[in-house]
Coordinates of C-alpha atoms in Angstrom, one line a residue:
M1 CA 45.5 -42.1 -62.9
S2 CA 43.7 -43.8 -65.7
D3 CA 42.1 -41.6 -68.4
R4 CA 39.0 -43.9 -68.4
T5 CA 36.3 -44.0 -65.8
T6 CA 34.4 -47.2 -65.2
C7 CA 30.9 -47.0 -63.7
W8 CA 30.5 -50.1 -61.4
L9 CA 26.9 -50.9 -60.7
L10 CA 25.7 -53.4 -58.2
G11 CA 22.8 -55.8 -58.4
D12 CA 20.4 -53.4 -56.7
Q13 CA 21.3 -50.5 -58.9
L14 CA 19.7 -51.6 -62.2
N15 CA 18.5 -48.4 -63.7
P16 CA 19.6 -47.2 -67.1
D17 CA 18.8 -43.6 -66.5
L18 CA 21.3 -43.0 -63.7
D19 CA 23.3 -39.8 -63.8
V20 CA 26.3 -41.7 -62.8
L21 CA 26.3 -43.4 -66.2
D22 CA 26.5 -40.2 -68.1
D23 CA 30.3 -39.5 -67.7
A24 CA 31.4 -43.2 -67.6
D25 CA 33.4 -44.7 -70.4
D26 CA 32.3 -48.2 -69.6
V27 CA 30.2 -50.2 -67.1
L28 CA 31.2 -53.0 -64.8
L29 CA 28.7 -55.5 -63.4
I30 CA 29.9 -58.4 -61.1
E31 CA 27.5 -61.2 -60.5
A32 CA 28.8 -62.6 -57.2
H33 CA 27.5 -65.9 -56.2
G34 CA 29.2 -66.7 -52.8
F35 CA 26.4 -65.1 -50.7
A36 CA 23.9 -67.7 -52.0
D37 CA 26.2 -70.6 -51.3
R38 CA 26.2 -69.8 -47.6
K39 CA 22.5 -69.7 -46.8
P40 CA 19.3 -71.2 -48.3
Y41 CA 17.7 -68.3 -50.1
H42 CA 14.3 -68.4 -51.6
A43 CA 14.6 -69.7 -55.2
H44 CA 12.5 -66.8 -56.5
K45 CA 14.7 -64.2 -54.8
L46 CA 17.8 -65.5 -56.5
T47 CA 16.0 -65.8 -59.8
V48 CA 14.8 -62.2 -59.6
V49 CA 18.2 -60.8 -58.7
F50 CA 20.3 -62.7 -61.2
S51 CA 17.8 -62.5 -64.0
A52 CA 17.3 -58.7 -63.5
M53 CA 21.1 -58.3 -63.6
R54 CA 21.4 -60.2 -66.8
H55 CA 18.6 -58.4 -68.5
F56 CA 20.1 -55.1 -67.4
R57 CA 23.4 -56.0 -68.9
D58 CA 21.7 -56.6 -72.2
R59 CA 19.7 -53.4 -72.0
L60 CA 22.8 -51.4 -71.4
R61 CA 24.6 -53.0 -74.4
E62 CA 21.6 -52.4 -76.6
G63 CA 21.8 -48.7 -75.5
G64 CA 25.4 -48.4 -76.6
H65 CA 27.2 -48.9 -73.3
D66 CA 30.5 -50.9 -73.2
V67 CA 29.7 -53.5 -70.5
T68 CA 32.0 -55.9 -68.7
Y69 CA 29.9 -58.6 -67.1
V70 CA 31.8 -60.9 -64.7
R71 CA 30.3 -64.0 -63.0
A72 CA 32.4 -64.9 -60.0
E73 CA 32.2 -66.3 -56.4
S74 CA 33.1 -63.0 -54.9
F75 CA 33.6 -59.3 -55.7
G76 CA 37.3 -59.8 -55.1
E77 CA 37.5 -62.6 -57.7
G78 CA 35.3 -60.5 -60.1
L79 CA 37.7 -57.5 -59.8
D80 CA 40.7 -59.8 -60.4
E81 CA 39.1 -60.9 -63.7
F82 CA 38.1 -57.3 -64.6
F83 CA 41.6 -55.9 -63.9
A84 CA 43.3 -58.8 -65.8
E85 CA 41.0 -58.1 -68.8
R86 CA 41.8 -54.4 -68.7
S87 CA 45.5 -55.1 -68.4
A88 CA 45.3 -57.4 -71.4
E89 CA 43.5 -54.7 -73.4
T90 CA 46.4 -52.3 -72.9
E91 CA 49.0 -55.1 -73.4
G92 CA 50.1 -54.8 -69.8
G93 CA 50.6 -51.1 -70.0
G94 CA 48.6 -48.1 -68.8
D95 CA 47.3 -47.2 -65.4
A96 CA 44.9 -49.2 -63.3
P97 CA 41.3 -48.4 -63.8
D98 CA 39.4 -45.7 -62.0
L99 CA 36.0 -46.9 -60.9
R100 CA 33.0 -44.9 -59.7
L101 CA 30.3 -46.5 -57.6
M102 CA 27.0 -45.3 -56.1
R103 CA 27.5 -45.9 -52.3
P104 CA 25.9 -49.3 -51.5
A105 CA 23.0 -49.3 -49.0
S106 CA 24.4 -52.1 -46.9
H107 CA 26.6 -51.1 -43.9
G108 CA 30.3 -50.9 -44.6
A109 CA 30.0 -52.2 -48.2
G110 CA 31.3 -49.1 -49.8
D111 CA 34.4 -49.0 -47.8
R112 CA 35.1 -52.8 -48.2
L113 CA 34.7 -52.5 -52.0
R114 CA 37.0 -49.5 -52.1
E115 CA 39.6 -51.5 -50.2
L116 CA 39.3 -54.4 -52.7
V117 CA 39.9 -52.0 -55.6
A118 CA 42.8 -50.4 -53.9
E119 CA 44.4 -53.8 -53.2
R120 CA 44.5 -54.3 -56.9
G121 CA 46.0 -50.9 -57.7
G122 CA 42.9 -49.1 -58.8
T123 CA 40.8 -46.3 -57.3
L124 CA 37.1 -46.3 -56.4
E125 CA 35.1 -43.1 -56.0
L126 CA 31.9 -43.4 -54.0
V127 CA 29.1 -41.1 -54.9
D128 CA 25.6 -40.6 -53.5
N129 CA 23.1 -43.3 -54.3
E130 CA 20.6 -41.9 -56.7
L131 CA 18.1 -44.6 -56.0
F132 CA 17.0 -43.0 -52.8
W133 CA 15.1 -39.7 -52.8
T134 CA 17.0 -38.3 -49.9
T135 CA 20.7 -38.2 -49.2
P136 CA 22.7 -38.6 -46.0
A137 CA 23.3 -34.9 -46.1
D138 CA 19.5 -34.3 -46.2
W139 CA 19.1 -36.5 -43.1
R140 CA 21.9 -34.8 -41.2
A141 CA 20.4 -31.4 -42.0
W142 CA 17.1 -32.6 -40.6
A143 CA 18.4 -34.6 -37.6
G144 CA 21.3 -32.3 -36.7
G145 CA 23.8 -33.3 -34.0
E146 CA 25.7 -36.5 -33.9
E147 CA 24.8 -40.0 -35.1
T148 CA 23.1 -42.3 -32.6
E149 CA 24.6 -45.2 -30.9
I150 CA 22.9 -48.3 -29.5
G151 CA 24.1 -49.5 -26.1
P152 CA 24.5 -53.1 -25.0
G153 CA 21.0 -53.0 -23.5
G154 CA 19.4 -52.0 -26.8
A155 CA 18.7 -48.4 -25.7
A156 CA 19.6 -45.8 -28.3
E157 CA 21.3 -42.6 -27.3
R158 CA 19.1 -40.8 -29.7
T159 CA 15.8 -42.0 -31.2
Y160 CA 14.0 -41.0 -34.3
R161 CA 10.3 -41.1 -35.2
Q162 CA 9.0 -41.7 -38.7
E163 CA 6.1 -39.2 -38.6
N164 CA 8.4 -36.3 -38.0
W165 CA 10.7 -37.3 -40.9
Y166 CA 7.7 -37.9 -43.2
R167 CA 6.3 -34.5 -42.7
H168 CA 9.7 -33.0 -43.3
V169 CA 10.2 -34.8 -46.6
R170 CA 6.7 -33.9 -47.7
R171 CA 7.5 -30.2 -47.1
E172 CA 10.9 -30.5 -48.9
T173 CA 9.6 -32.4 -51.9
G174 CA 6.2 -30.8 -52.2
V175 CA 4.6 -34.2 -52.5
L176 CA 0.8 -34.0 -51.8
M177 CA 1.3 -30.4 -50.6
D178 CA -0.9 -27.4 -51.2
D179 CA 0.7 -24.0 -50.5
G180 CA 2.8 -25.3 -47.6
D181 CA 0.0 -27.4 -46.1
P182 CA -0.8 -31.1 -46.6
V183 CA -3.4 -31.8 -49.3
G184 CA -6.7 -32.5 -47.5
G185 CA -5.6 -30.8 -44.3
E186 CA -4.1 -33.9 -42.6
W187 CA -0.7 -35.4 -42.8
N188 CA -1.7 -39.0 -42.2
Y189 CA -4.8 -41.0 -43.0
D190 CA -3.8 -44.2 -41.3
D191 CA -7.0 -44.4 -39.4
A192 CA -8.8 -44.7 -42.8
N193 CA -6.6 -47.6 -43.9
Q194 CA -7.9 -50.2 -41.4
E195 CA -11.0 -51.8 -42.9
T196 CA -11.5 -55.4 -43.9
P197 CA -13.2 -56.2 -47.2
P198 CA -16.6 -57.9 -47.3
D199 CA -16.8 -61.5 -48.3
E200 CA -17.9 -60.8 -51.9
W201 CA -15.1 -58.3 -52.7
E202 CA -12.5 -59.5 -55.2
P203 CA -9.2 -57.7 -55.5
P204 CA -7.7 -56.8 -58.9
G205 CA -5.6 -59.5 -60.5
R206 CA -1.8 -59.6 -59.8
P207 CA 0.3 -58.3 -62.7
T208 CA 2.0 -61.3 -64.3
F209 CA 5.0 -61.4 -66.5
E210 CA 5.7 -64.6 -68.4
P211 CA 9.3 -65.6 -67.8
D212 CA 11.3 -65.2 -71.0
E213 CA 14.1 -67.5 -72.1
L214 CA 16.8 -65.7 -70.2
T215 CA 14.7 -65.9 -66.9
R216 CA 14.1 -69.6 -67.5
E217 CA 17.8 -70.2 -68.1
T218 CA 18.6 -68.3 -64.9
H219 CA 16.0 -70.1 -62.9
A220 CA 17.2 -73.5 -64.1
W221 CA 20.8 -72.5 -63.2
V222 CA 19.7 -71.3 -59.7
R223 CA 17.9 -74.6 -59.0
E224 CA 21.0 -76.6 -60.1
R225 CA 23.6 -74.4 -58.5
F226 CA 22.2 -73.5 -55.1
D227 CA 20.4 -75.1 -52.2
T228 CA 17.3 -73.0 -52.0
W229 CA 14.2 -72.6 -49.8
G230 CA 10.5 -72.2 -50.7
N231 CA 8.8 -72.7 -54.0
D232 CA 11.4 -73.5 -56.7
S233 CA 8.9 -73.7 -59.6
L234 CA 8.4 -70.9 -62.1
D235 CA 4.6 -71.5 -62.1
G236 CA 4.0 -68.9 -59.5
F237 CA 6.8 -66.6 -60.5
A238 CA 5.5 -63.2 -61.8
W239 CA 8.0 -60.6 -60.6
P240 CA 9.3 -57.9 -63.0
V241 CA 12.9 -58.4 -64.0
T242 CA 13.2 -55.6 -66.5
R243 CA 12.6 -51.9 -66.4
A244 CA 9.8 -52.2 -68.9
E245 CA 8.0 -54.8 -66.8
A246 CA 8.5 -52.7 -63.7
L247 CA 6.9 -49.7 -65.4
E248 CA 4.0 -51.9 -66.6
A249 CA 3.5 -53.1 -63.0
L250 CA 3.5 -49.5 -61.8
D251 CA 0.9 -48.6 -64.4
R252 CA -1.3 -51.6 -63.4
F253 CA -1.2 -50.6 -59.7
V254 CA -2.1 -47.0 -60.3
R255 CA -4.9 -47.9 -62.7
E256 CA -6.4 -50.9 -60.8
G257 CA -5.0 -51.5 -57.4
L258 CA -4.7 -48.0 -56.0
P259 CA -8.4 -47.2 -55.6
A260 CA -8.9 -50.0 -53.0
F261 CA -5.4 -49.9 -51.6
G262 CA -6.1 -47.3 -48.9
R263 CA -9.2 -48.7 -47.4
Y264 CA -7.9 -52.3 -47.2
Q265 CA -4.2 -51.6 -46.8
D266 CA -4.0 -53.3 -43.4
A267 CA -6.4 -56.2 -44.1
M268 CA -5.6 -59.9 -44.2
V269 CA -7.8 -62.3 -46.2
G270 CA -7.5 -66.0 -46.5
G271 CA -6.5 -67.1 -49.9
E272 CA -5.6 -63.6 -51.0
P273 CA -1.8 -63.0 -50.7
F274 CA -1.8 -59.7 -52.6
L275 CA -5.1 -57.9 -52.2
S276 CA -4.6 -54.4 -53.7
H277 CA -0.9 -54.0 -52.7
S278 CA 1.4 -52.5 -55.3
L279 CA 3.9 -55.4 -55.3
L280 CA 6.5 -52.8 -56.4
S281 CA 9.0 -53.1 -53.6
P282 CA 11.2 -55.7 -55.4
A283 CA 11.4 -53.5 -58.5
I284 CA 12.2 -50.4 -56.4
N285 CA 14.8 -52.1 -54.3
L286 CA 16.5 -53.5 -57.4
G287 CA 16.6 -50.1 -59.0
L288 CA 14.3 -51.0 -61.8
L289 CA 12.1 -48.1 -60.6
D290 CA 13.4 -44.9 -59.1
P291 CA 11.3 -44.3 -56.0
R292 CA 10.3 -40.9 -57.3
E293 CA 8.4 -42.6 -60.2
P294 CA 5.8 -44.5 -58.2
V295 CA 5.4 -41.5 -55.8
R296 CA 4.8 -39.0 -58.6
A297 CA 2.6 -41.5 -60.5
V298 CA 0.3 -41.9 -57.5
E299 CA 0.3 -38.2 -56.8
R300 CA -0.8 -37.6 -60.4
A301 CA -3.5 -40.2 -60.2
Y302 CA -4.9 -38.4 -57.2
E303 CA -4.8 -35.1 -59.0
E304 CA -6.7 -36.5 -61.9
R305 CA -9.0 -39.0 -60.1
G306 CA -9.0 -37.9 -56.5
V307 CA -11.9 -38.0 -54.0
E308 CA -12.1 -37.5 -50.3
P309 CA -10.7 -40.2 -47.9
G310 CA -13.0 -43.2 -48.0
A311 CA -15.3 -41.7 -50.6
Y312 CA -14.8 -44.7 -52.9
D313 CA -16.1 -48.0 -51.7
P314 CA -14.6 -50.9 -53.7
D315 CA -17.5 -53.1 -52.8
R316 CA -19.9 -50.9 -54.6
H317 CA -18.3 -50.8 -58.0
G318 CA -20.9 -52.4 -60.2
D319 CA -20.7 -55.6 -62.2
A320 CA -17.8 -54.3 -64.4
G321 CA -15.3 -54.1 -61.5
G322 CA -13.6 -51.2 -59.9
A323 CA -10.9 -50.8 -62.5
S324 CA -13.2 -50.3 -65.4
T325 CA -16.4 -48.8 -63.9
S326 CA -17.5 -45.3 -64.9
L327 CA -16.9 -42.6 -62.3
D328 CA -20.6 -41.7 -62.6
E329 CA -21.3 -44.7 -60.3
F330 CA -19.4 -43.2 -57.4
G331 CA -21.3 -40.1 -56.4
D332 CA -22.1 -36.7 -57.6
G333 CA -19.7 -36.7 -60.6
D334 CA -17.4 -34.1 -59.1
A335 CA -14.6 -36.6 -59.2
A336 CA -14.9 -37.1 -62.9
T337 CA -11.9 -35.7 -64.8
G338 CA -12.9 -36.5 -68.4
G339 CA -10.9 -37.9 -71.2
A340 CA -8.9 -41.1 -70.8
N341 CA -9.7 -41.4 -67.1
D342 CA -13.4 -41.7 -67.5
D343 CA -13.3 -45.5 -67.1
L344 CA -11.0 -45.6 -64.1
A345 CA -12.1 -45.8 -60.5
P346 CA -11.5 -42.8 -58.2
V347 CA -8.4 -42.5 -56.0
P348 CA -9.3 -41.7 -52.4
L349 CA -6.8 -39.5 -50.6
N350 CA -6.2 -42.1 -48.0
A351 CA -5.1 -44.5 -50.7
A352 CA -2.6 -42.0 -52.3
E353 CA -1.3 -40.8 -49.0
G354 CA -1.0 -44.3 -47.6
F355 CA 1.1 -45.4 -50.5
I356 CA 3.3 -42.3 -50.5
R357 CA 3.9 -42.7 -46.8
Q358 CA 5.3 -46.1 -47.3
V359 CA 7.8 -44.9 -49.8
I360 CA 9.0 -41.4 -48.8
G361 CA 8.0 -41.8 -45.2
W362 CA 9.0 -45.3 -44.2
R363 CA 11.5 -46.6 -46.9
E364 CA 13.6 -43.5 -46.8
F365 CA 13.4 -43.3 -43.0
V366 CA 14.6 -46.9 -42.3
R367 CA 17.4 -46.5 -44.8
H368 CA 18.8 -43.5 -42.8
V369 CA 18.1 -45.1 -39.4
Y370 CA 20.0 -48.2 -40.6
R371 CA 23.0 -46.0 -41.6
E372 CA 22.9 -44.2 -38.3
A373 CA 22.5 -47.2 -36.0
M374 CA 24.8 -49.8 -37.6
P375 CA 26.6 -51.9 -36.8
E376 CA 25.1 -52.2 -33.3
L377 CA 21.6 -52.3 -34.7
A378 CA 22.1 -55.8 -36.2
D379 CA 22.9 -57.3 -32.8
A380 CA 20.4 -55.3 -30.7
N381 CA 18.4 -57.4 -28.3
K382 CA 16.8 -55.1 -25.8
L383 CA 14.5 -57.8 -24.4
E384 CA 17.3 -60.4 -24.4
Q385 CA 15.2 -62.9 -26.4
K386 CA 17.1 -66.1 -27.1
R387 CA 14.6 -68.8 -28.4
E388 CA 15.1 -70.4 -31.8
L389 CA 12.7 -69.8 -34.6
P390 CA 9.9 -72.4 -34.6
P391 CA 10.0 -75.0 -37.4
A392 CA 6.6 -73.6 -38.7
Y393 CA 8.5 -70.6 -40.2
W394 CA 10.4 -73.0 -42.5
D395 CA 7.8 -75.6 -43.3
G396 CA 4.5 -73.7 -42.8
E397 CA 3.0 -76.6 -40.9
T398 CA 0.9 -75.2 -38.1
D399 CA -2.8 -75.2 -37.3
M400 CA -2.7 -71.4 -36.6
E401 CA -4.5 -70.1 -39.6
C402 CA -2.9 -66.7 -39.6
L403 CA 0.6 -68.0 -39.2
S404 CA 0.1 -70.8 -41.8
E405 CA -1.3 -68.3 -44.3
A406 CA 1.6 -65.8 -43.8
V407 CA 4.4 -68.4 -43.9
G408 CA 2.6 -70.0 -46.9
H409 CA 2.7 -66.8 -48.8
V410 CA 6.5 -66.4 -48.2
R411 CA 7.2 -70.0 -49.1
E412 CA 5.1 -69.7 -52.3
F413 CA 5.9 -66.2 -53.5
G414 CA 8.8 -64.9 -51.4
Y415 CA 6.4 -62.2 -50.3
A416 CA 3.9 -61.3 -47.6
H417 CA 2.4 -57.8 -47.2
H418 CA 3.5 -55.4 -44.5
I419 CA 0.8 -56.3 -41.9
E420 CA 1.5 -60.0 -42.2
R421 CA 5.2 -59.2 -41.8
L422 CA 4.7 -57.0 -38.7
M423 CA 1.6 -58.3 -36.9
V424 CA 1.8 -62.0 -37.7
L425 CA 5.3 -63.1 -38.6
S426 CA 7.2 -60.6 -36.4
N427 CA 4.5 -60.5 -33.7
F428 CA 4.4 -64.2 -33.1
A429 CA 8.2 -64.4 -33.0
L430 CA 8.3 -61.5 -30.5
V431 CA 5.8 -62.9 -28.0
Y432 CA 7.3 -66.4 -28.4
G433 CA 10.7 -65.0 -27.6
V434 CA 12.8 -65.5 -30.8
D435 CA 16.3 -64.0 -31.1
P436 CA 15.9 -60.9 -33.2
G437 CA 19.0 -61.8 -35.3
E438 CA 17.6 -65.2 -36.2
L439 CA 14.3 -63.7 -37.3
N440 CA 16.1 -61.0 -39.3
E441 CA 18.0 -63.7 -41.2
W442 CA 14.8 -65.6 -42.0
F443 CA 13.3 -62.5 -43.5
H444 CA 16.5 -61.8 -45.4
L445 CA 16.5 -65.3 -46.9
G446 CA 12.9 -65.6 -47.7
F447 CA 11.6 -62.3 -49.2
V448 CA 12.3 -61.2 -52.8
D449 CA 12.5 -57.5 -51.7
A450 CA 14.8 -58.1 -48.7
Y451 CA 18.2 -56.6 -48.2
H452 CA 20.1 -56.1 -45.0
W453 CA 19.3 -52.4 -44.9
V454 CA 15.6 -53.2 -45.4
T455 CA 15.1 -56.1 -42.9
T456 CA 17.4 -55.0 -40.0
P457 CA 15.5 -51.8 -38.9
N458 CA 12.1 -53.4 -39.8
V459 CA 12.7 -56.7 -38.1
V460 CA 15.3 -56.1 -35.3
A461 CA 14.1 -52.6 -34.3
M462 CA 10.4 -52.5 -35.1
G463 CA 9.3 -56.1 -35.2
S464 CA 11.4 -57.5 -32.4
F465 CA 11.9 -54.3 -30.3
G466 CA 15.6 -55.1 -30.2
T467 CA 16.1 -51.3 -29.7
D468 CA 14.0 -48.2 -29.2
V469 CA 15.8 -46.3 -32.0
L470 CA 12.7 -46.0 -34.1
S471 CA 9.8 -47.1 -31.9
S472 CA 8.9 -46.3 -28.3
R473 CA 7.1 -49.6 -27.7
P474 CA 7.0 -53.2 -29.0
Y475 CA 4.4 -54.1 -31.7
A476 CA 3.1 -56.9 -29.6
S477 CA -0.5 -58.0 -29.8
S478 CA -2.9 -60.8 -28.7
G479 CA -5.1 -62.6 -31.2
S480 CA -7.6 -59.7 -31.0
Y481 CA -5.7 -57.7 -33.6
V482 CA -5.6 -60.6 -36.1
N483 CA -9.3 -61.2 -35.5
R484 CA -10.1 -57.5 -36.1
M485 CA -8.0 -57.2 -39.3
S486 CA -8.6 -60.6 -41.0
D487 CA -11.0 -63.5 -41.5
H488 CA -8.4 -66.0 -40.3
C489 CA -9.8 -66.6 -36.8
A490 CA -13.2 -67.8 -38.2
D491 CA -11.5 -70.7 -39.9
C492 CA -8.9 -71.4 -37.2
P493 CA -9.2 -74.4 -34.8
Y494 CA -7.8 -72.2 -32.1
A495 CA -10.4 -70.1 -30.3
V496 CA -9.4 -66.4 -30.3
S497 CA -12.0 -65.8 -27.6
R498 CA -10.0 -67.9 -25.1
T499 CA -6.6 -67.2 -23.5
T500 CA -6.0 -70.4 -21.4
G501 CA -6.5 -74.1 -21.7
E502 CA -6.2 -76.5 -24.6
G503 CA -7.5 -75.0 -27.9
A504 CA -7.0 -71.3 -26.8
C505 CA -5.5 -69.0 -29.4
P506 CA -1.7 -69.2 -28.9
F507 CA -1.3 -65.5 -29.4
N508 CA -3.3 -64.7 -26.3
A509 CA -1.3 -66.5 -23.6
L510 CA 2.0 -65.7 -25.3
Y511 CA 1.1 -62.0 -25.3
W512 CA 0.2 -61.8 -21.6
D513 CA 3.2 -63.9 -20.7
F514 CA 5.4 -61.7 -22.8
L515 CA 4.2 -58.6 -21.0
K516 CA 4.7 -60.2 -17.6
E517 CA 8.2 -61.6 -18.5
N518 CA 9.4 -58.2 -19.8
E519 CA 7.6 -56.0 -17.2
E520 CA 10.7 -54.4 -15.8
T521 CA 11.7 -53.2 -19.3
L522 CA 8.3 -52.3 -20.7
R523 CA 6.2 -50.9 -17.9
G524 CA 6.2 -47.2 -18.3
T525 CA 7.3 -47.4 -21.9
G526 CA 5.4 -45.2 -24.4
R527 CA 1.7 -46.2 -24.7
M528 CA 2.0 -49.3 -22.6
G529 CA 0.2 -48.0 -19.6
L530 CA -3.2 -49.4 -20.6
M531 CA -1.8 -52.8 -21.2
Y532 CA -0.1 -52.9 -17.8
S533 CA -3.3 -51.8 -16.1
H534 CA -4.8 -55.1 -17.5
V535 CA -1.7 -57.0 -16.3
D536 CA -2.4 -55.6 -12.8
G537 CA -6.0 -56.7 -13.0
K538 CA -5.2 -60.4 -13.2
D539 CA -5.0 -62.5 -10.1
D540 CA -2.5 -65.3 -9.2
E541 CA -4.8 -68.0 -10.4
E542 CA -5.2 -66.4 -13.9
W543 CA -1.5 -65.9 -14.2
T544 CA -0.8 -69.5 -13.3
A545 CA -3.2 -70.6 -16.1
I546 CA -1.6 -68.1 -18.6
R547 CA 1.9 -69.3 -17.9
E548 CA 0.9 -72.9 -18.2
R549 CA -0.7 -72.2 -21.5
A550 CA 2.2 -70.1 -22.8
A551 CA 4.7 -72.9 -21.8
A552 CA 2.5 -75.5 -23.6
V553 CA 2.3 -73.3 -26.7
R554 CA 6.1 -72.8 -26.8
E555 CA 6.7 -76.5 -26.4
L556 CA 4.3 -77.4 -29.2
A557 CA 5.8 -74.7 -31.5
A558 CA 9.3 -75.9 -30.8
E559 CA 8.4 -79.4 -31.6
G560 CA 6.6 -78.4 -34.8
E561 CA 3.2 -79.5 -33.5
L562 CA 1.4 -76.2 -32.9

């Protein structure tokens, strides 16, 4: 056994305040490139990952850590270089290094890396990943019993529901709790998060971070080294790549974006990719932010500036704008807290709760469901969907306003917010009949915050209903949902009011055809009774027209002419 312990940190564990660093003699970072050779990732995603790693290396060295930074095609080659360097330092003598690594989030990665180290004569200790709030032991204590398995038909032996987990974590952490009860008396204010903003409303500006020399060098190298997809210019690049930038982005969101976030959380607006969303998921998933930090910051903001759900209307914020208007403009003055917060807009409870639910409710939940249900989860295909992803997902060329907007956001920024992901990008693929695995890969390649543990439960299980492990029904919808939650339909050449015939909204015929095509599996599934009562109300003539329109839509989409 070596008398030195090396802390090996991966590219999504970039936090200088980790406990695992405390007892380490030195730090190892391996910048492995092979994954980006195999598929066309978004240029901004690769720039974010590699730039953040290189900035983190420099930050650790400035903090006094002895850092070995290896650039290699694979982790195996990187370990070869590290072991050779360590052997040279000891002139060929001494024991092989002992490494300590926070368990990676991706399925099987920890065991594979431990084998690679063992093959080279070293040891690798896997410890809990500090960059999640809850541990596998916490989940097992809550879930009890055995892990779930997903059968060949996509049915899970055991299913989990996010709301139950969310309430459990709130109780255990005390977040937004008041003497054992949820603050405000309700656990979930989702019904207060579904408004669309008026035409005159303008969201706060997106936090921007001017790429420094290291980021520019990294981006130039990415463009030269890899075949990428999407916008490869730095003009629209504004993601945090350092911890300092991530903390600044968090502060900006809490001060400026949070007040309007709850009310318009689910809205879609043409020409507005970001609205009041936090845009913190890339920083959190890289480790630049510990998930406790944004949750506690939002909780503090509510304690200091809180009002009842919906009490603050962002459209009535005066000429100065919601981020700088005096609280006196928003009611009876009870919300005013005095001091430095006098010039900040109030934080409605539905805004604070809605954000916190995304982090400790959903992010922690899907991480554990992923652990429980892999490897079968990745290949689950309950509805046996086999169609290829339409070309519009790659080139953004479609007359469908909602799909064009959402794909355009991904192509330009490597980002689209959660409703665009679920109710446009996943929904269209679902009713069109795309293979869940192909859709999952597209999300993984295109989004700056995407990792296998992130996309697989979200896309395969929730978005594609490849399994019922975390949802009792598919999130399928006609064009009526998009029309209710966006302004897209008003500018779309397709008529959302029509289901059949040329010019009818493609979502409509696809939706009803999807229900009919999967009736044997879905009829009787949770909360699908009303939809199938409408299915039963259509006569043969209407079904013929629906199927003809759905077939025409699929043909147009497959040919890139939708």
